[in-house]
PDB file of C-alpha atoms in Angstrom:
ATOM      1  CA  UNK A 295      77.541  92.115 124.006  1.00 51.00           C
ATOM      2  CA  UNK A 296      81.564  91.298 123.969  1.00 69.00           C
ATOM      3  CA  UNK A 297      80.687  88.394 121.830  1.00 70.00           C
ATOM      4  CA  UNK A 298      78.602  90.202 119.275  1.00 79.00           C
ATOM      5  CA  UNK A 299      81.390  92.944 119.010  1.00 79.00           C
ATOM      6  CA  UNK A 300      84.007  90.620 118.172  1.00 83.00           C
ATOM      7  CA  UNK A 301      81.940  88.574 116.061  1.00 88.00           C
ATOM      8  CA  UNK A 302      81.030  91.734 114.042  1.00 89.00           C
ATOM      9  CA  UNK A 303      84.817  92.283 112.982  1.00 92.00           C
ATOM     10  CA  UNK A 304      84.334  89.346 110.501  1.00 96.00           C
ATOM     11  CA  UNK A 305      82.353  88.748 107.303  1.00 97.00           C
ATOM     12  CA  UNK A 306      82.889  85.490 105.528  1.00 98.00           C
ATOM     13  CA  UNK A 307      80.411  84.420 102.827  1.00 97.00           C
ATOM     14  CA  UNK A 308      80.408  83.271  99.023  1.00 97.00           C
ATOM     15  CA  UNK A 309      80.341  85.392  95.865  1.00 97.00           C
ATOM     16  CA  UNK A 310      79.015  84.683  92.975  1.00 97.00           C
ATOM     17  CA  UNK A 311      78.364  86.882  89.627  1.00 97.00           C
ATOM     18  CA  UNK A 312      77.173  85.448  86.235  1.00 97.00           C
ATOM     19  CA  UNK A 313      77.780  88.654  84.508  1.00 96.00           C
ATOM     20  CA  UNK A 314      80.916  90.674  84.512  1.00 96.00           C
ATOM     21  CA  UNK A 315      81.126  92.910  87.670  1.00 96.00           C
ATOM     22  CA  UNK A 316      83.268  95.803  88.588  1.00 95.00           C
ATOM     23  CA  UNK A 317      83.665  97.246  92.504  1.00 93.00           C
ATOM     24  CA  UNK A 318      85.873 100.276  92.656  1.00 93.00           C
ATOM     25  CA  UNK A 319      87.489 101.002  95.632  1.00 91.00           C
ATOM     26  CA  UNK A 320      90.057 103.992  94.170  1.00 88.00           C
ATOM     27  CA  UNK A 321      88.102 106.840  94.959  1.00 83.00           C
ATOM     28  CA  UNK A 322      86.912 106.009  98.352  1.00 82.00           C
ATOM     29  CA  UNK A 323      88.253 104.840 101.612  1.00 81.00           C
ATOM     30  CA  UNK A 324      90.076 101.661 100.113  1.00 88.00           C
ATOM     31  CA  UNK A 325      88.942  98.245 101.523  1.00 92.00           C
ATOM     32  CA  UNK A 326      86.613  98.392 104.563  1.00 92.00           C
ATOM     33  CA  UNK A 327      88.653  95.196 105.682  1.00 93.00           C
ATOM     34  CA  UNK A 328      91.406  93.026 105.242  1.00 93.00           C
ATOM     35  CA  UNK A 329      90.286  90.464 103.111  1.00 96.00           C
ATOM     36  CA  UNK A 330      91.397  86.807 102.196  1.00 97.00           C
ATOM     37  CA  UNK A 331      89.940  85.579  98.762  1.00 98.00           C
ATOM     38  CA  UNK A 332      89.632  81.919  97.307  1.00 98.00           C
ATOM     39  CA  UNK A 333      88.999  81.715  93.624  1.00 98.00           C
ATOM     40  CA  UNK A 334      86.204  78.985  92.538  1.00 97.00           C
ATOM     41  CA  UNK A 335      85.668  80.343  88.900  1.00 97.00           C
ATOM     42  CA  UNK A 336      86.347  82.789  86.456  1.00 97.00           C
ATOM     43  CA  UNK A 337      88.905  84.777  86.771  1.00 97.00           C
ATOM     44  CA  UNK A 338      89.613  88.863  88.807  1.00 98.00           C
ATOM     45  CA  UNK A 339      91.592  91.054  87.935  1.00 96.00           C
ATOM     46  CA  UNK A 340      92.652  93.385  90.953  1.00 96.00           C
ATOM     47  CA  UNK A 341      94.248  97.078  89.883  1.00 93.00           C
ATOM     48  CA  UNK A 342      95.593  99.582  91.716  1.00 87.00           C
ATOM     49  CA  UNK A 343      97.545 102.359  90.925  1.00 81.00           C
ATOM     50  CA  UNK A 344     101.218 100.401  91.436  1.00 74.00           C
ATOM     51  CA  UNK A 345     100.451  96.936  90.230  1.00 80.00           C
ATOM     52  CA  UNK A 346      97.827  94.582  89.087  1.00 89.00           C
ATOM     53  CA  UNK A 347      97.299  90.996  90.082  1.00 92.00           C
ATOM     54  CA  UNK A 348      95.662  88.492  88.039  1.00 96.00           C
ATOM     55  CA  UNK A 349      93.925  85.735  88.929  1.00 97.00           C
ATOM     56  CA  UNK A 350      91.861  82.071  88.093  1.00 97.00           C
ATOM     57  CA  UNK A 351      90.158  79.693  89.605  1.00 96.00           C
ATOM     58  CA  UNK A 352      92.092  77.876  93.073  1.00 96.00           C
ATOM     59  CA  UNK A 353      94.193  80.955  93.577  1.00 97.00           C
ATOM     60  CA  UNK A 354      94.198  82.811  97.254  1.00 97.00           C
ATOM     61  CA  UNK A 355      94.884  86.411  97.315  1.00 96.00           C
ATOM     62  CA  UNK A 356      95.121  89.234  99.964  1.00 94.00           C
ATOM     63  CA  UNK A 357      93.597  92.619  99.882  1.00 93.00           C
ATOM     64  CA  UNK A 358      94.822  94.735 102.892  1.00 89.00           C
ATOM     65  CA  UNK A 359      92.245  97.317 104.678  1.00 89.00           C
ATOM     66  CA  UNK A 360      92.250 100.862 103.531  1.00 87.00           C
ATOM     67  CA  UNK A 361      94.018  99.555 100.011  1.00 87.00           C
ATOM     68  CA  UNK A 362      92.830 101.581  97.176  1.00 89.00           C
ATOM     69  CA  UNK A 363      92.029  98.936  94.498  1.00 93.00           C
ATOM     70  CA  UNK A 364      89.761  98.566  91.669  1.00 95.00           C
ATOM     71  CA  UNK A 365      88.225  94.611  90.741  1.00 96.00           C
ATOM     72  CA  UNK A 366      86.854  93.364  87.924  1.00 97.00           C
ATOM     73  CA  UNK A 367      85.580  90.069  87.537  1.00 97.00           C
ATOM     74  CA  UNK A 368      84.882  87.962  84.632  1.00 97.00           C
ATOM     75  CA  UNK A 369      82.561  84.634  84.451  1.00 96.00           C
ATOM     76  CA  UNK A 370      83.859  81.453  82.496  1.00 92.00           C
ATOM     77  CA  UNK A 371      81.255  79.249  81.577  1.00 91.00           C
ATOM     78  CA  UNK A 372      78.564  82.029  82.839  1.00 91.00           C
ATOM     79  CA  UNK A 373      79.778  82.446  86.488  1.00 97.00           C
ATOM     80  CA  UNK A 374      82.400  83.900  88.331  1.00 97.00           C
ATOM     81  CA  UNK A 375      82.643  83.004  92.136  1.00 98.00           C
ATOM     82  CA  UNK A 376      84.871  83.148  95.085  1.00 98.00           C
ATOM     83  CA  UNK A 377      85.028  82.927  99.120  1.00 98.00           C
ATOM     84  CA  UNK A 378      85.533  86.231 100.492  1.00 98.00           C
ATOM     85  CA  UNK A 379      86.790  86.190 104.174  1.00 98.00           C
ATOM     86  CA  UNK A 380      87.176  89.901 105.299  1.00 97.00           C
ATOM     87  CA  UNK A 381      88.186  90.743 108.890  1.00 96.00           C
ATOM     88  CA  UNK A 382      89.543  93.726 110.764  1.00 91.00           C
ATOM     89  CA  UNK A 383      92.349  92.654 112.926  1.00 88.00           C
ATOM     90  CA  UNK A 384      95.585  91.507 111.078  1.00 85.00           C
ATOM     91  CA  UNK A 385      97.130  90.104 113.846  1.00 82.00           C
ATOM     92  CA  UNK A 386     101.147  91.030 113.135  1.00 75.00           C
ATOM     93  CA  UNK A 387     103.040  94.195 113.810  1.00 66.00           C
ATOM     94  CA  UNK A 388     103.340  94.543 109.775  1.00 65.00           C
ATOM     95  CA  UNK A 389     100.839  93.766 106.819  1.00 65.00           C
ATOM     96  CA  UNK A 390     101.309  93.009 103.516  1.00 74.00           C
ATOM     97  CA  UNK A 391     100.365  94.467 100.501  1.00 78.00           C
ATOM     98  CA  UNK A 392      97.640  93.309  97.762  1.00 86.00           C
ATOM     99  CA  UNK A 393      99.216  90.225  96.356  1.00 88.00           C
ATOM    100  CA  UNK A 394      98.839  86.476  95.105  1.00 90.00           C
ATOM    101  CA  UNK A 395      99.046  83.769  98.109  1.00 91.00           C
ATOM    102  CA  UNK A 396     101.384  81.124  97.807  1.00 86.00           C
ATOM    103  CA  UNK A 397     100.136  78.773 101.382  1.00 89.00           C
ATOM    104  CA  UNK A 398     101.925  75.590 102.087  1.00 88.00           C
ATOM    105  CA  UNK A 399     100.176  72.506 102.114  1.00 91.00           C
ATOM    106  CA  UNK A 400      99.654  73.387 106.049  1.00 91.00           C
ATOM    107  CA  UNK A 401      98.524  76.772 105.745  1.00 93.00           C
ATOM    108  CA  UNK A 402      95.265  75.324 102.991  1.00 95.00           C
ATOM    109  CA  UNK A 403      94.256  72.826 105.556  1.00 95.00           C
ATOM    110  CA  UNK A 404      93.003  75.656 107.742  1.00 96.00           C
ATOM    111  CA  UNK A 405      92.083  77.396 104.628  1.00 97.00           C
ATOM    112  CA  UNK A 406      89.701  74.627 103.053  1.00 96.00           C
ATOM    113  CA  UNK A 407      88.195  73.941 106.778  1.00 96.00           C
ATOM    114  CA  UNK A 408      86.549  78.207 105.755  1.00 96.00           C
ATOM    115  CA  UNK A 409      85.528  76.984 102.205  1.00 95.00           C
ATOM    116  CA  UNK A 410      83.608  73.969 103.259  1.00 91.00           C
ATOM    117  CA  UNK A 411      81.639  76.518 105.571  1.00 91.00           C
ATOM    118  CA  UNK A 412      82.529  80.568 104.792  1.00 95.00           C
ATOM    119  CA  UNK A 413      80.509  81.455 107.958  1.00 95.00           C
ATOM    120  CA  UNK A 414      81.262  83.517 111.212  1.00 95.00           C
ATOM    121  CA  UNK A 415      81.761  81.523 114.262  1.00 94.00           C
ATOM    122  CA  UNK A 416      84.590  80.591 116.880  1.00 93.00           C
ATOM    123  CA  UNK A 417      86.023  77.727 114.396  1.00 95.00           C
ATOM    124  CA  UNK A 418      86.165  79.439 111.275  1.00 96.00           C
ATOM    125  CA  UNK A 419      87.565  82.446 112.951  1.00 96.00           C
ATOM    126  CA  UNK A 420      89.865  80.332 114.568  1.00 96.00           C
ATOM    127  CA  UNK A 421      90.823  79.228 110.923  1.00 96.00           C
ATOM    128  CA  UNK A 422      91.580  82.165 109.555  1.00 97.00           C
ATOM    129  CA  UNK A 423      94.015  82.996 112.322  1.00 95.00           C
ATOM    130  CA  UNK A 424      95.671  79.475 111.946  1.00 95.00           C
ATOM    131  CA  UNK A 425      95.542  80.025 108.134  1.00 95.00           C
ATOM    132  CA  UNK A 426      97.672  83.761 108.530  1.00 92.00           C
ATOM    133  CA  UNK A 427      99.938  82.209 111.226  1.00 88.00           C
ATOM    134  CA  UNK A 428     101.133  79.307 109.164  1.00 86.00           C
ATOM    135  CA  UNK A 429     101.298  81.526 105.954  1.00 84.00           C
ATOM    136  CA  UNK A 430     103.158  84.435 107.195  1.00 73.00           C
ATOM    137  CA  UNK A 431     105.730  82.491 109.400  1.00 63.00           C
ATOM    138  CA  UNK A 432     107.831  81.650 106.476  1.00 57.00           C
ATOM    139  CA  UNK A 433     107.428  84.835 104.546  1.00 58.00           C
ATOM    140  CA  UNK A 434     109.415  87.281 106.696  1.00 52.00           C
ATOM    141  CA  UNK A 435     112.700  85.789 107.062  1.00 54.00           C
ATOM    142  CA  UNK A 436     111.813  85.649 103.082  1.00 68.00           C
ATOM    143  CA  UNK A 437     110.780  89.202 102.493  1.00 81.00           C
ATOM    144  CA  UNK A 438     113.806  90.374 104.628  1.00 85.00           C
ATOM    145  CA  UNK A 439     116.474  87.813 102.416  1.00 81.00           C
ATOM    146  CA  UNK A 440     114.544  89.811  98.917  1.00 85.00           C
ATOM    147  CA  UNK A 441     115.057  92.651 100.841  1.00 91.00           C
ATOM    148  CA  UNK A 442     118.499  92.482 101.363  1.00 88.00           C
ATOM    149  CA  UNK A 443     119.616  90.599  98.406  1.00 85.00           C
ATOM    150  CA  UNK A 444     117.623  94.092  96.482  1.00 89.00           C
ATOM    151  CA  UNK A 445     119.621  95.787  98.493  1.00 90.00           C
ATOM    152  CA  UNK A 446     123.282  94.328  97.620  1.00 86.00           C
ATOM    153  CA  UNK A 447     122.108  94.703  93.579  1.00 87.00           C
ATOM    154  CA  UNK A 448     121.316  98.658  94.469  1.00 89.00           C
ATOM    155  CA  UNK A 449     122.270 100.230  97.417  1.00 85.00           C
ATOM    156  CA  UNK A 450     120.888 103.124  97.149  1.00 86.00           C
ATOM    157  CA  UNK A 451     117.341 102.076  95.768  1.00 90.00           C
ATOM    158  CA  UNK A 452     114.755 103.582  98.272  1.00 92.00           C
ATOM    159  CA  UNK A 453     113.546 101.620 101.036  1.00 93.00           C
ATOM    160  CA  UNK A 454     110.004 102.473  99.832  1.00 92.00           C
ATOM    161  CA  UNK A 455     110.303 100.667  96.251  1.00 91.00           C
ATOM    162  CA  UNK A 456     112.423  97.457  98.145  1.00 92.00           C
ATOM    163  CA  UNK A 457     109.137  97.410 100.081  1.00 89.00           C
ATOM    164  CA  UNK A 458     107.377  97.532  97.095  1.00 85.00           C
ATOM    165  CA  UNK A 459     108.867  94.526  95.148  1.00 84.00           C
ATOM    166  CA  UNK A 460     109.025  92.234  97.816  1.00 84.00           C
ATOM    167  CA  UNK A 461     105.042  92.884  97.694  1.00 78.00           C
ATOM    168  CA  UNK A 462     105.014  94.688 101.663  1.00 84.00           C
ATOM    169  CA  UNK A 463     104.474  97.961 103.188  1.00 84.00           C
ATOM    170  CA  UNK A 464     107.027  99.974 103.640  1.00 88.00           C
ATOM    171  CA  UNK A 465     106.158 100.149 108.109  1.00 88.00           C
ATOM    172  CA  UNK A 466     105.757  96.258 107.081  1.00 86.00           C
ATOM    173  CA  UNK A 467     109.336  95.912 106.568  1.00 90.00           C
ATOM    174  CA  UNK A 468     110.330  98.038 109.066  1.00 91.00           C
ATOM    175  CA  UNK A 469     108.848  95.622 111.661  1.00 88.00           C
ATOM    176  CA  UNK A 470     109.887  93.165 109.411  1.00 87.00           C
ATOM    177  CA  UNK A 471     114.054  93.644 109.947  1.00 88.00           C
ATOM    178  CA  UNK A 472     113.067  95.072 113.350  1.00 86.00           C
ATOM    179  CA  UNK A 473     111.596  91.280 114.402  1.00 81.00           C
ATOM    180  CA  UNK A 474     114.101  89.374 112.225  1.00 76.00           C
ATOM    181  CA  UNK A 475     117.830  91.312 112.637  1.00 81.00           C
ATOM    182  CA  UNK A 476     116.728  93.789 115.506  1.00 85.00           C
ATOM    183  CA  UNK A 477     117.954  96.302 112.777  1.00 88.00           C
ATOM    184  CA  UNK A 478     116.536  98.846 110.507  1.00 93.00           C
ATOM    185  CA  UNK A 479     116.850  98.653 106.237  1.00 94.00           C
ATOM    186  CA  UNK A 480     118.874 101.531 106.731  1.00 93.00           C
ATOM    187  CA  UNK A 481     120.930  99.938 108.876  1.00 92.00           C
ATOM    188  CA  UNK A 482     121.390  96.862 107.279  1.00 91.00           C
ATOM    189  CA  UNK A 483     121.917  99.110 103.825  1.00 92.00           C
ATOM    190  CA  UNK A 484     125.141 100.875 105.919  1.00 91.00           C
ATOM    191  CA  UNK A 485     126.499  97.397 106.710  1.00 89.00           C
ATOM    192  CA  UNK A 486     126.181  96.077 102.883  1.00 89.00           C
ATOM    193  CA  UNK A 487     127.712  99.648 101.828  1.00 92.00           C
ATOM    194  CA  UNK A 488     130.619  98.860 104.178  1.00 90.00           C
ATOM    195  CA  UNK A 489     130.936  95.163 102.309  1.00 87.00           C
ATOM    196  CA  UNK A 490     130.829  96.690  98.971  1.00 90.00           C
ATOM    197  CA  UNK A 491     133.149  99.359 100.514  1.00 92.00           C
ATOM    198  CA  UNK A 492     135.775  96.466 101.525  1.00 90.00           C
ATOM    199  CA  UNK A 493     135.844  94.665  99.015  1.00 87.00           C
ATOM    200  CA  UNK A 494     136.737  98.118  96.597  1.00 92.00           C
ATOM    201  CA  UNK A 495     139.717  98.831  99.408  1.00 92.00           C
ATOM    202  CA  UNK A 496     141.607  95.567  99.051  1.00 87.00           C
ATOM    203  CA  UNK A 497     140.741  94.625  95.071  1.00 88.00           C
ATOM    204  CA  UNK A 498     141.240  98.083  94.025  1.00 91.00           C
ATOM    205  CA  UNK A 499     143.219 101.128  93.790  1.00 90.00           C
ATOM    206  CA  UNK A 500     140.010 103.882  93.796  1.00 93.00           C
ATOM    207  CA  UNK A 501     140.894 106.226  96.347  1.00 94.00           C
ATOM    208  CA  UNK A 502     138.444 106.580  99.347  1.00 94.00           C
ATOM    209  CA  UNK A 503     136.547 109.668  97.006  1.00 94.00           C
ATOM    210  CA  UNK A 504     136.493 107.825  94.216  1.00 94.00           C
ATOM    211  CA  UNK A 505     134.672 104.754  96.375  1.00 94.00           C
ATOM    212  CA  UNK A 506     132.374 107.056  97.897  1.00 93.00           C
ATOM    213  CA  UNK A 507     131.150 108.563  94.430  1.00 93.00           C
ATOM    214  CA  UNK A 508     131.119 104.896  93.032  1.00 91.00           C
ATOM    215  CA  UNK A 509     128.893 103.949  96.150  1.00 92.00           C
ATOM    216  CA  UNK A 510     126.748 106.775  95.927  1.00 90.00           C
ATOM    217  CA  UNK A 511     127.569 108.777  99.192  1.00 90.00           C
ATOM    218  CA  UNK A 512     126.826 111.978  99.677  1.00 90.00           C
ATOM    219  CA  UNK A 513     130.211 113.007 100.695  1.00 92.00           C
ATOM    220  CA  UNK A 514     133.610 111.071 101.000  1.00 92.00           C
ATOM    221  CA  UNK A 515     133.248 112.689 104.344  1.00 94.00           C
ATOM    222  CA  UNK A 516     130.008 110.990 105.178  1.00 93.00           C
ATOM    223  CA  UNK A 517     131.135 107.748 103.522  1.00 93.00           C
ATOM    224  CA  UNK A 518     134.333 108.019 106.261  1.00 94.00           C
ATOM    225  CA  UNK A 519     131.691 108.215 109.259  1.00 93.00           C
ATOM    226  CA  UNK A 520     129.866 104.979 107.833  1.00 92.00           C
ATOM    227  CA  UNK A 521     132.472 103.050 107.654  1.00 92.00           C
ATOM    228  CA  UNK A 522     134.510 103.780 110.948  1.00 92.00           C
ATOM    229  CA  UNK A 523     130.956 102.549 112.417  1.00 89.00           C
ATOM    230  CA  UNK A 524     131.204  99.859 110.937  1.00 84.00           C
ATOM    231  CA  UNK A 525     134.370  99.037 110.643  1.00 87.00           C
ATOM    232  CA  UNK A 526     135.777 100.999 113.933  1.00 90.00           C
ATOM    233  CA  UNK A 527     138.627 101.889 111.306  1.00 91.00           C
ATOM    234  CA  UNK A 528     138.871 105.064 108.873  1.00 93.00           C
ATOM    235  CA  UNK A 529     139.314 104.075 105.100  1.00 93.00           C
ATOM    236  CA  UNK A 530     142.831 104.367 104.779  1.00 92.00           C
ATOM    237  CA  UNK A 531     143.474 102.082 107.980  1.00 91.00           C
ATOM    238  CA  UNK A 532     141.193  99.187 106.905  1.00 88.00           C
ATOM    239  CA  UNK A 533     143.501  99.601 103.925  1.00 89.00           C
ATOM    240  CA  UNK A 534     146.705  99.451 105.099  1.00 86.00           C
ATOM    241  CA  UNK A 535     145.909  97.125 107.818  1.00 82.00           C
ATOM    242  CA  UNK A 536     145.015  94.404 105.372  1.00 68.00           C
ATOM    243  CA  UNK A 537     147.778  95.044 102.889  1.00 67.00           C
ATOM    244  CA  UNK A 538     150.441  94.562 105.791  1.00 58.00           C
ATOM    245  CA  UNK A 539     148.552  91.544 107.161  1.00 54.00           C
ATOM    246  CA  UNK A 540     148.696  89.953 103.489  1.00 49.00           C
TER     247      UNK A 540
END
């Protein structure tokens, strides 16, 4: 019984259309599954309401459960096919949105091991997990460095859209930071404010309300607070103290 309920949390199989072929999944629940795809031929487009992702044949994509996406696939030379390996546990605090895989040579070892065979049984699932392990080991310390690098270009860009260009959820990056820098994005955004905030203090003459508005606080008063945390010094003193060390 334990062994059928497990085994029931997977469905790996081939696809294969020789006419063009739509599946909407915008108006329902979203996927039914997380699901990783290999292109054999044709080519998919996947649309949702925030991007689109194209693809051809040899590219690997992810589809995240309860995404609402619409796909529409095209044949090429009469037939459009693909592996389709669709389980329900992502195993990682955090899950990433519906993108275009990039695995390391690594990562489509496992992969291939699926293709050869797309069914359900302790090897292939075993696979799959080696497959998301080795594929989403490199990518946070990635998606934390886009993250962060976003963040020095626009400090005040919402967390929400950083999540959104570096292709994660928005509770994905959360975990993300929380796993990599034991910190939130909000509080690594405070600590790149207080950079930005330095670096106006000693190469500038602003005055501490003219560097808040410039930084886009919501108060010089505010702005004060942030950087006394970070700093343990007000403004003025961070000031002074390096003009007199100079």
């Amino acid at each position: 019984m334990e062994y059928e309920r497990f085994f029931s949390g997977f469905l790996f199989c081939r696809i294969v259309f020789h006419r063009f072929h739509r599946t909407d999944h915008l108006r329902d629940n979203g996927s039914p599954m997380h699901y990783i795809g290999v292109m054999l031929s044709g080519n998919s487009l996947l649309v949702s309401e925030r991007q689109t992702v194209s693809l051809k044949a040899g590219d690997v994509f992810f589809i995240p459960k309860g995404y609402s996406y619409e796909s529409r696939w095209t044949p090429e030379n009469e037939e459009v096919a693909w592996i389709s390996l669709g389980f329900d546990l992502f195993p990682f605090p955090f899950s990433f949105s519906m993108q275009k895989l990039s695995p390391d040579e690594e990562a489509m070892q496992w992969l291939q091991k699926i293709v050869q065979t797309p069914v359900v049984n302790e090897k292939t699932v075993g696979y799959l997990y080696a497959f998301l392990c080795s594929t989403v080991s490199s990518a946070p310390q990635t998606a934390v460095d886009r993250a962060i690098a976003m963040m020095r270009q626009d400090a005040q860009a919402k967390i929400s859209e950083i999540a959104e260009r570096c292709h994660i959820s928005e509770s994905g990056l959360y975990a993300l930071f929380q796993h990599e820098l034991h910190k939130t994005p909000n509080e690594v955004r405070r600590e790149v404010l207080c950079e930005q905030a330095q670096r106006l203090l000693l190469t500038t003459d602003l005055s501490v309300e003219d560097i808040s508005r410039l930084l886009g606080f919501s108060s010089s008063s505010y702005f004060r607070k942030v950087f006394f945390s970070g700093t343990k010094k007000t403004p003025r003193e961070y000031r002074r103290s390096k003009q007199f060390s100079d």
